[in-house]
Amino acid sequence: MSKSSASLTSVMCAHCGDPCNSQYVDNSLTFCCNGCRTVYNILNENGLCDYYNLNEMPGISMRDEIRPSKYDYLDNEEIANKLILFRNNSITHIQFQLPQIHCSSCLYLLENLHKINDAVYNARVDFSLKEVHIIYDHNLLKLSSLVSDLAHLGYEPFISLSDAGIKKAKTPDRSKIYKIGIAGFCFANIMMMSLPEYLASGSVIDAPIQLFLKYAMISLSLPVIFYSGQEFFTSAWKSLREGFLNIDAPIAFAIAITFIRSIYEMIWGSGSGYLDSMSGIIFFMLVGRLMQDQAYKSMSFDRDYKSFFPLSVKLLNKGKLINTEVEDIKVDDVIRIHNGEIIPVDALLSKGKALIDYSFVTGESNPTNVKIGEIIYAGGKQLDENIELVVIKPIAQSYLTNLWNNSVFSDKKHPKSFIHSVSRYFTVVLLLIGITTAAYWIYRGDTNTMWRALTAVFIVACPCALLLSTTYTYGNLMRIFSQRKFYLRHHDVIEAMTKIDHIVFDKTGTLTDNHINEVQYVGESIDYENLNVVYALLDRSNHSLSKAIKQDIGIYNDISIENFKNIPGKGIEAWYNDRHYKIGSASFINVSPNLYEVKGAQVFISIDGKTLGCYGIKNIYREGVSEMIKAIGKSYKISILSGDNENEKKYLQSIINNEQACFFNQAPQEKLEYIKTLQSEGQNVMMVGDGLNDAGALKQSDVGIAINDSGNNFTPAADGILDGRMLSDLNKFLYTAVLGRKVIFAAFAVSILYNIIGLYYSVQGLLSPMIAAILMPLSSLTILLITYSLSGFLARKMKIKTVR
């Protein structure tokens, strides 16, 4: 194998960290492209170079040029009004999603936008949601210019059709925080006021002080039970109306019994009540539920096709280009699509050279060459020059919209958690024990003991510990998973993961990395001067293979090539310094495709009619994927579905068992039907995919996991979102979920043992309600320590890697 170029000394870009040479140098710093150097100069001129001190090389690569008129559509008042949160005579409030936000340097730069542009008054970043709220003077700064400024800093806002509609500022729901705060405050104070009674040891507390403490505790308990604990009673009532006892039903009953009994004792002077235990258990359960909510709020799990389409398109009307909302496009309208833009409707190509990337819609990795008069389907991405299209179907009737309108996209409900089944029997058994205990002591004629025993039974056997074991285990696992870039919709997803027996993988963009290719060169060595021309010629092409070869060659001195010809689907040729260069397929170069032994797609290099060599470009699989699939294959059935061709079939078959399936050229509907077939056979299926072509299968599956890469702003609706860099640890996530369920069962065993011992003494009237009330939070704290420590220990034991 020969090298395609002479070796160059490579350094890292001071802005983004990408490899580069010394072509772009400023203040003794080296940059990979003029875009990165420009961002540095902007920050340097405005005294914002602390951006580089907070994190090492924190910037985003700026190699891709931004078309000057790209954001002009935002100056259309009708379109802008659908994005703006608030506007008066001079001030505009707007909110953007910035997927590029990843570190403290980003936060520093964005919140100092006012130092770069005086028209910006304030910018506030929500780091977890990756959103920025900007207040600016629209008399001094147009919306298109604001977005352009952000894009030129490396933070291009993600604006899609789903953003259209009535926008309003998001008011965060802090009710759960308020409930926890009130419950915690009241719990601590009631506990402090209860201490004199606990420590009195038979001594008599002064009547005025005792009276004050009692009524103070009653007053503090009211907001706890009627505000903080409201959700337990609401949930229990809803389950009763549906004829089903969920886990909240016995909890609400136990809380009510404890409260009523406490009020009775405190008012009638027969005891000090158990309000501290009641408020404590509500506080701990609310904290556990809050943990489960934290991972969910930073991700969007319910996306549809509107999140993929642009908000506006250029309509050609009487020779003029008019920015028009996508939903207003009608049949027979003529629209212009620029390089790199998404086609939002089904249309016929009427002008220009179309090279369409359907990988995100069909899974096919190779772009499609479309001729004049042929149909281009919605969802494709244009990779070549500007084209004009005649609309044949509006967006509501396009191929992609019809795919999304499949009935499978109705809300998916996971089966009820096993804790609800446990709670049903637990509640029934507890009521039977209570009734039996009451009947026994009434028969004995001892009503005082009856009330004491009955109250102690319901307090000591409260299922709070059972609920907390699940809440804290799954809540802690969700927190640990989210720290490792695996975000789950709800804790029920973890339980559903423990029941999976068949895992289906998409190939393109899921198992493979769309941003990295394996490039092989075979042939004569190409000298530095000619390689510069080859690189410059490749730079004139937007084909994915050209980009892969450019990345393999590295950064070379930019030279100007004016006379070149790009023939979509074949190659590119040019004359430079009286030499004829051709780069492309075997038929374009006029050689045999078997001339060189290379793997994957072939790109030949010819100079003055002499073929110098051939590049082979093949998909590269994500690091560790092979090992992950082999590990999963020991415990689960595996299938691989791909909309791509069968080029990788032998490799994929080599890493999975023979009896398991690899299917290629799969349409989105075929993927969905395959999942349905597996489910009809009684299998619980997990689908792992990344594109719109996987959306139906993800929604149909018992657990759908969408793979997300930093360069991809869109992920289809799913139960979980997994960073592409973490896919190699999927087997560890699955095993950790299974171990988490075992932790819950262990906590259940401890809780049941506690209940049996407590009930043994309670039914005999030997356990006072006060002691039962003390034991209840202690048992819950024990369960918390067991579940929290064990789940954390098991997650650490799995050695799941962390990424930025």
mmCIF file with all atom_site columns, N, CA, C and O in Angstrom, residues 347-379:
data_model
loop_
_atom_site.group_PDB
_atom_site.id
_atom_site.type_symbol
_atom_site.label_atom_id
_atom_site.label_alt_id
_atom_site.label_comp_id
_atom_site.label_asym_id
_atom_site.label_entity_id
_atom_site.label_seq_id
_atom_site.pdbx_PDB_ins_code
_atom_site.Cartn_x
_atom_site.Cartn_y
_atom_site.Cartn_z
_atom_site.occupancy
_atom_site.B_iso_or_equiv
_atom_site.pdbx_formal_charge
_atom_site.auth_seq_id
_atom_site.auth_comp_id
_atom_site.auth_asym_id
_atom_site.auth_atom_id
_atom_site.pdbx_PDB_model_num
ATOM 1   N N  . ALA A 1 347 ? -41.377 16.554 -4.703  1.00 0.00 ? 347 ALA A N  1
ATOM 2   C CA . ALA A 1 347 ? -41.330 17.484 -5.829  1.00 0.00 ? 347 ALA A CA 1
ATOM 3   C C  . ALA A 1 347 ? -40.577 16.880 -7.005  1.00 0.00 ? 347 ALA A C  1
ATOM 4   O O  . ALA A 1 347 ? -39.835 15.898 -6.859  1.00 0.00 ? 347 ALA A O  1
ATOM 5   N N  . LEU A 1 348 ? -40.774 17.472 -8.208  1.00 0.00 ? 348 LEU A N  1
ATOM 6   C CA . LEU A 1 348 ? -40.044 17.084 -9.409  1.00 0.00 ? 348 LEU A CA 1
ATOM 7   C C  . LEU A 1 348 ? -38.868 18.027 -9.616  1.00 0.00 ? 348 LEU A C  1
ATOM 8   O O  . LEU A 1 348 ? -39.000 19.251 -9.442  1.00 0.00 ? 348 LEU A O  1
ATOM 9   N N  . LEU A 1 349 ? -37.713 17.478 -9.997  1.00 0.00 ? 349 LEU A N  1
ATOM 10  C CA . LEU A 1 349 ? -36.545 18.307 -10.287 1.00 0.00 ? 349 LEU A CA 1
ATOM 11  C C  . LEU A 1 349 ? -36.751 18.988 -11.635 1.00 0.00 ? 349 LEU A C  1
ATOM 12  O O  . LEU A 1 349 ? -36.955 18.326 -12.658 1.00 0.00 ? 349 LEU A O  1
ATOM 13  N N  . SER A 1 350 ? -36.688 20.319 -11.635 1.00 0.00 ? 350 SER A N  1
ATOM 14  C CA . SER A 1 350 ? -36.897 21.066 -12.879 1.00 0.00 ? 350 SER A CA 1
ATOM 15  C C  . SER A 1 350 ? -35.641 21.771 -13.361 1.00 0.00 ? 350 SER A C  1
ATOM 16  O O  . SER A 1 350 ? -35.535 22.101 -14.549 1.00 0.00 ? 350 SER A O  1
ATOM 17  N N  . LYS A 1 351 ? -34.678 21.993 -12.459 1.00 0.00 ? 351 LYS A N  1
ATOM 18  C CA . LYS A 1 351 ? -33.462 22.702 -12.861 1.00 0.00 ? 351 LYS A CA 1
ATOM 19  C C  . LYS A 1 351 ? -32.337 22.379 -11.889 1.00 0.00 ? 351 LYS A C  1
ATOM 20  O O  . LYS A 1 351 ? -32.547 22.325 -10.675 1.00 0.00 ? 351 LYS A O  1
ATOM 21  N N  . GLY A 1 352 ? -31.133 22.174 -12.440 1.00 0.00 ? 352 GLY A N  1
ATOM 22  C CA . GLY A 1 352 ? -29.971 21.951 -11.604 1.00 0.00 ? 352 GLY A CA 1
ATOM 23  C C  . GLY A 1 352 ? -29.597 20.485 -11.488 1.00 0.00 ? 352 GLY A C  1
ATOM 24  O O  . GLY A 1 352 ? -30.294 19.588 -11.986 1.00 0.00 ? 352 GLY A O  1
ATOM 25  N N  . LYS A 1 353 ? -28.473 20.246 -10.818 1.00 0.00 ? 353 LYS A N  1
ATOM 26  C CA . LYS A 1 353 ? -27.965 18.894 -10.608 1.00 0.00 ? 353 LYS A CA 1
ATOM 27  C C  . LYS A 1 353 ? -28.244 18.483 -9.166  1.00 0.00 ? 353 LYS A C  1
ATOM 28  O O  . LYS A 1 353 ? -27.762 19.122 -8.228  1.00 0.00 ? 353 LYS A O  1
ATOM 29  N N  . ALA A 1 354 ? -29.003 17.418 -9.035  1.00 0.00 ? 354 ALA A N  1
ATOM 30  C CA . ALA A 1 354 ? -29.427 16.987 -7.695  1.00 0.00 ? 354 ALA A CA 1
ATOM 31  C C  . ALA A 1 354 ? -28.675 15.739 -7.270  1.00 0.00 ? 354 ALA A C  1
ATOM 32  O O  . ALA A 1 354 ? -28.671 14.734 -7.989  1.00 0.00 ? 354 ALA A O  1
ATOM 33  N N  . LEU A 1 355 ? -28.046 15.825 -6.133  1.00 0.00 ? 355 LEU A N  1
ATOM 34  C CA . LEU A 1 355 ? -27.421 14.664 -5.492  1.00 0.00 ? 355 LEU A CA 1
ATOM 35  C C  . LEU A 1 355 ? -28.015 14.600 -4.089  1.00 0.00 ? 355 LEU A C  1
ATOM 36  O O  . LEU A 1 355 ? -27.695 15.422 -3.231  1.00 0.00 ? 355 LEU A O  1
ATOM 37  N N  . ILE A 1 356 ? -28.923 13.644 -3.878  1.00 0.00 ? 356 ILE A N  1
ATOM 38  C CA . ILE A 1 356 ? -29.762 13.644 -2.680  1.00 0.00 ? 356 ILE A CA 1
ATOM 39  C C  . ILE A 1 356 ? -29.300 12.588 -1.687  1.00 0.00 ? 356 ILE A C  1
ATOM 40  O O  . ILE A 1 356 ? -29.132 11.411 -2.031  1.00 0.00 ? 356 ILE A O  1
ATOM 41  N N  . ASP A 1 357 ? -29.115 13.028 -0.453  1.00 0.00 ? 357 ASP A N  1
ATOM 42  C CA . ASP A 1 357 ? -28.763 12.132 0.649   1.00 0.00 ? 357 ASP A CA 1
ATOM 43  C C  . ASP A 1 357 ? -30.049 11.745 1.374   1.00 0.00 ? 357 ASP A C  1
ATOM 44  O O  . ASP A 1 357 ? -30.661 12.570 2.050   1.00 0.00 ? 357 ASP A O  1
ATOM 45  N N  . TYR A 1 358 ? -30.446 10.475 1.231   1.00 0.00 ? 358 TYR A N  1
ATOM 46  C CA . TYR A 1 358 ? -31.653 9.975  1.884   1.00 0.00 ? 358 TYR A CA 1
ATOM 47  C C  . TYR A 1 358 ? -31.323 9.160  3.137   1.00 0.00 ? 358 TYR A C  1
ATOM 48  O O  . TYR A 1 358 ? -32.189 8.462  3.658   1.00 0.00 ? 358 TYR A O  1
ATOM 49  N N  . SER A 1 359 ? -30.095 9.235  3.617   1.00 0.00 ? 359 SER A N  1
ATOM 50  C CA . SER A 1 359 ? -29.650 8.326  4.690   1.00 0.00 ? 359 SER A CA 1
ATOM 51  C C  . SER A 1 359 ? -30.506 8.457  5.939   1.00 0.00 ? 359 SER A C  1
ATOM 52  O O  . SER A 1 359 ? -30.753 7.472  6.646   1.00 0.00 ? 359 SER A O  1
ATOM 53  N N  . PHE A 1 360 ? -30.972 9.667  6.230   1.00 0.00 ? 360 PHE A N  1
ATOM 54  C CA . PHE A 1 360 ? -31.734 9.843  7.473   1.00 0.00 ? 360 PHE A CA 1
ATOM 55  C C  . PHE A 1 360 ? -33.188 9.403  7.326   1.00 0.00 ? 360 PHE A C  1
ATOM 56  O O  . PHE A 1 360 ? -33.895 9.229  8.306   1.00 0.00 ? 360 PHE A O  1
ATOM 57  N N  . VAL A 1 361 ? -33.624 9.215  6.051   1.00 0.00 ? 361 VAL A N  1
ATOM 58  C CA . VAL A 1 361 ? -35.004 8.821  5.795   1.00 0.00 ? 361 VAL A CA 1
ATOM 59  C C  . VAL A 1 361 ? -35.114 7.340  5.469   1.00 0.00 ? 361 VAL A C  1
ATOM 60  O O  . VAL A 1 361 ? -35.989 6.638  5.972   1.00 0.00 ? 361 VAL A O  1
ATOM 61  N N  . THR A 1 362 ? -34.196 6.843  4.617   1.00 0.00 ? 362 THR A N  1
ATOM 62  C CA . THR A 1 362 ? -34.274 5.443  4.197   1.00 0.00 ? 362 THR A CA 1
ATOM 63  C C  . THR A 1 362 ? -33.177 4.578  4.780   1.00 0.00 ? 362 THR A C  1
ATOM 64  O O  . THR A 1 362 ? -33.291 3.361  4.804   1.00 0.00 ? 362 THR A O  1
ATOM 65  N N  . GLY A 1 363 ? -32.077 5.198  5.229   1.00 0.00 ? 363 GLY A N  1
ATOM 66  C CA . GLY A 1 363 ? -30.957 4.426  5.747   1.00 0.00 ? 363 GLY A CA 1
ATOM 67  C C  . GLY A 1 363 ? -29.904 4.146  4.696   1.00 0.00 ? 363 GLY A C  1
ATOM 68  O O  . GLY A 1 363 ? -28.833 3.627  5.007   1.00 0.00 ? 363 GLY A O  1
ATOM 69  N N  . GLU A 1 364 ? -30.157 4.462  3.414   1.00 0.00 ? 364 GLU A N  1
ATOM 70  C CA . GLU A 1 364 ? -29.190 4.248  2.344   1.00 0.00 ? 364 GLU A CA 1
ATOM 71  C C  . GLU A 1 364 ? -28.042 5.249  2.501   1.00 0.00 ? 364 GLU A C  1
ATOM 72  O O  . GLU A 1 364 ? -28.250 6.461  2.524   1.00 0.00 ? 364 GLU A O  1
ATOM 73  N N  . SER A 1 365 ? -26.807 4.740  2.629   1.00 0.00 ? 365 SER A N  1
ATOM 74  C CA . SER A 1 365 ? -25.677 5.619  2.936   1.00 0.00 ? 365 SER A CA 1
ATOM 75  C C  . SER A 1 365 ? -25.145 6.353  1.708   1.00 0.00 ? 365 SER A C  1
ATOM 76  O O  . SER A 1 365 ? -24.536 7.413  1.841   1.00 0.00 ? 365 SER A O  1
ATOM 77  N N  . ASN A 1 366 ? -25.341 5.810  0.496   1.00 0.00 ? 366 ASN A N  1
ATOM 78  C CA . ASN A 1 366 ? -24.822 6.446  -0.713  1.00 0.00 ? 366 ASN A CA 1
ATOM 79  C C  . ASN A 1 366 ? -25.836 7.437  -1.272  1.00 0.00 ? 366 ASN A C  1
ATOM 80  O O  . ASN A 1 366 ? -27.015 7.099  -1.440  1.00 0.00 ? 366 ASN A O  1
ATOM 81  N N  . PRO A 1 367 ? -25.417 8.660  -1.609  1.00 0.00 ? 367 PRO A N  1
ATOM 82  C CA . PRO A 1 367 ? -26.335 9.655  -2.183  1.00 0.00 ? 367 PRO A CA 1
ATOM 83  C C  . PRO A 1 367 ? -26.900 9.186  -3.519  1.00 0.00 ? 367 PRO A C  1
ATOM 84  O O  . PRO A 1 367 ? -26.294 8.387  -4.229  1.00 0.00 ? 367 PRO A O  1
ATOM 85  N N  . THR A 1 368 ? -28.085 9.701  -3.878  1.00 0.00 ? 368 THR A N  1
ATOM 86  C CA . THR A 1 368 ? -28.776 9.314  -5.104  1.00 0.00 ? 368 THR A CA 1
ATOM 87  C C  . THR A 1 368 ? -28.703 10.444 -6.123  1.00 0.00 ? 368 THR A C  1
ATOM 88  O O  . THR A 1 368 ? -29.009 11.600 -5.819  1.00 0.00 ? 368 THR A O  1
ATOM 89  N N  . ASN A 1 369 ? -28.294 10.113 -7.339  1.00 0.00 ? 369 ASN A N  1
ATOM 90  C CA . ASN A 1 369 ? -28.248 11.092 -8.423  1.00 0.00 ? 369 ASN A CA 1
ATOM 91  C C  . ASN A 1 369 ? -29.622 11.165 -9.071  1.00 0.00 ? 369 ASN A C  1
ATOM 92  O O  . ASN A 1 369 ? -30.153 10.163 -9.560  1.00 0.00 ? 369 ASN A O  1
ATOM 93  N N  . VAL A 1 370 ? -30.265 12.334 -9.057  1.00 0.00 ? 370 VAL A N  1
ATOM 94  C CA . VAL A 1 370 ? -31.615 12.511 -9.587  1.00 0.00 ? 370 VAL A CA 1
ATOM 95  C C  . VAL A 1 370 ? -31.554 13.344 -10.860 1.00 0.00 ? 370 VAL A C  1
ATOM 96  O O  . VAL A 1 370 ? -30.888 14.384 -10.907 1.00 0.00 ? 370 VAL A O  1
ATOM 97  N N  . LYS A 1 371 ? -32.260 12.892 -11.895 1.00 0.00 ? 371 LYS A N  1
ATOM 98  C CA . LYS A 1 371 ? -32.266 13.573 -13.180 1.00 0.00 ? 371 LYS A CA 1
ATOM 99  C C  . LYS A 1 371 ? -33.471 14.511 -13.289 1.00 0.00 ? 371 LYS A C  1
ATOM 100 O O  . LYS A 1 371 ? -34.449 14.376 -12.564 1.00 0.00 ? 371 LYS A O  1
ATOM 101 N N  . ILE A 1 372 ? -33.399 15.434 -14.256 1.00 0.00 ? 372 ILE A N  1
ATOM 102 C CA . ILE A 1 372 ? -34.495 16.364 -14.507 1.00 0.00 ? 372 ILE A CA 1
ATOM 103 C C  . ILE A 1 372 ? -35.781 15.582 -14.781 1.00 0.00 ? 372 ILE A C  1
ATOM 104 O O  . ILE A 1 372 ? -35.800 14.633 -15.562 1.00 0.00 ? 372 ILE A O  1
ATOM 105 N N  . GLY A 1 373 ? -36.861 15.979 -14.092 1.00 0.00 ? 373 GLY A N  1
ATOM 106 C CA . GLY A 1 373 ? -38.150 15.333 -14.286 1.00 0.00 ? 373 GLY A CA 1
ATOM 107 C C  . GLY A 1 373 ? -38.424 14.199 -13.323 1.00 0.00 ? 373 GLY A C  1
ATOM 108 O O  . GLY A 1 373 ? -39.549 13.691 -13.268 1.00 0.00 ? 373 GLY A O  1
ATOM 109 N N  . GLU A 1 374 ? -37.421 13.784 -12.553 1.00 0.00 ? 374 GLU A N  1
ATOM 110 C CA . GLU A 1 374 ? -37.618 12.705 -11.583 1.00 0.00 ? 374 GLU A CA 1
ATOM 111 C C  . GLU A 1 374 ? -38.061 13.270 -10.237 1.00 0.00 ? 374 GLU A C  1
ATOM 112 O O  . GLU A 1 374 ? -37.845 14.448 -9.927  1.00 0.00 ? 374 GLU A O  1
ATOM 113 N N  . ILE A 1 375 ? -38.672 12.387 -9.427  1.00 0.00 ? 375 ILE A N  1
ATOM 114 C CA . ILE A 1 375 ? -39.211 12.813 -8.134  1.00 0.00 ? 375 ILE A CA 1
ATOM 115 C C  . ILE A 1 375 ? -38.116 12.828 -7.068  1.00 0.00 ? 375 ILE A C  1
ATOM 116 O O  . ILE A 1 375 ? -37.290 11.910 -6.985  1.00 0.00 ? 375 ILE A O  1
ATOM 117 N N  . ILE A 1 376 ? -38.132 13.868 -6.265  1.00 0.00 ? 376 ILE A N  1
ATOM 118 C CA . ILE A 1 376 ? -37.301 13.936 -5.055  1.00 0.00 ? 376 ILE A CA 1
ATOM 119 C C  . ILE A 1 376 ? -38.262 13.939 -3.869  1.00 0.00 ? 376 ILE A C  1
ATOM 120 O O  . ILE A 1 376 ? -39.177 14.749 -3.801  1.00 0.00 ? 376 ILE A O  1
ATOM 121 N N  . TYR A 1 377 ? -38.044 13.023 -2.955  1.00 0.00 ? 377 TYR A N  1
ATOM 122 C CA . TYR A 1 377 ? -38.970 12.861 -1.839  1.00 0.00 ? 377 TYR A CA 1
ATOM 123 C C  . TYR A 1 377 ? -38.573 13.735 -0.645  1.00 0.00 ? 377 TYR A C  1
ATOM 124 O O  . TYR A 1 377 ? -37.391 14.020 -0.417  1.00 0.00 ? 377 TYR A O  1
ATOM 125 N N  . ALA A 1 378 ? -39.586 14.117 0.112   1.00 0.00 ? 378 ALA A N  1
ATOM 126 C CA . ALA A 1 378 ? -39.371 14.945 1.309   1.00 0.00 ? 378 ALA A CA 1
ATOM 127 C C  . ALA A 1 378 ? -38.433 14.239 2.275   1.00 0.00 ? 378 ALA A C  1
ATOM 128 O O  . ALA A 1 378 ? -38.508 13.026 2.466   1.00 0.00 ? 378 ALA A O  1
ATOM 129 N N  . GLY A 1 379 ? -37.555 15.014 2.906   1.00 0.00 ? 379 GLY A N  1
ATOM 130 C CA . GLY A 1 379 ? -36.618 14.466 3.884   1.00 0.00 ? 379 GLY A CA 1
ATOM 131 C C  . GLY A 1 379 ? -35.227 14.281 3.337   1.00 0.00 ? 379 GLY A C  1
ATOM 132 O O  . GLY A 1 379 ? -34.274 14.110 4.098   1.00 0.00 ? 379 GLY A O  1
#
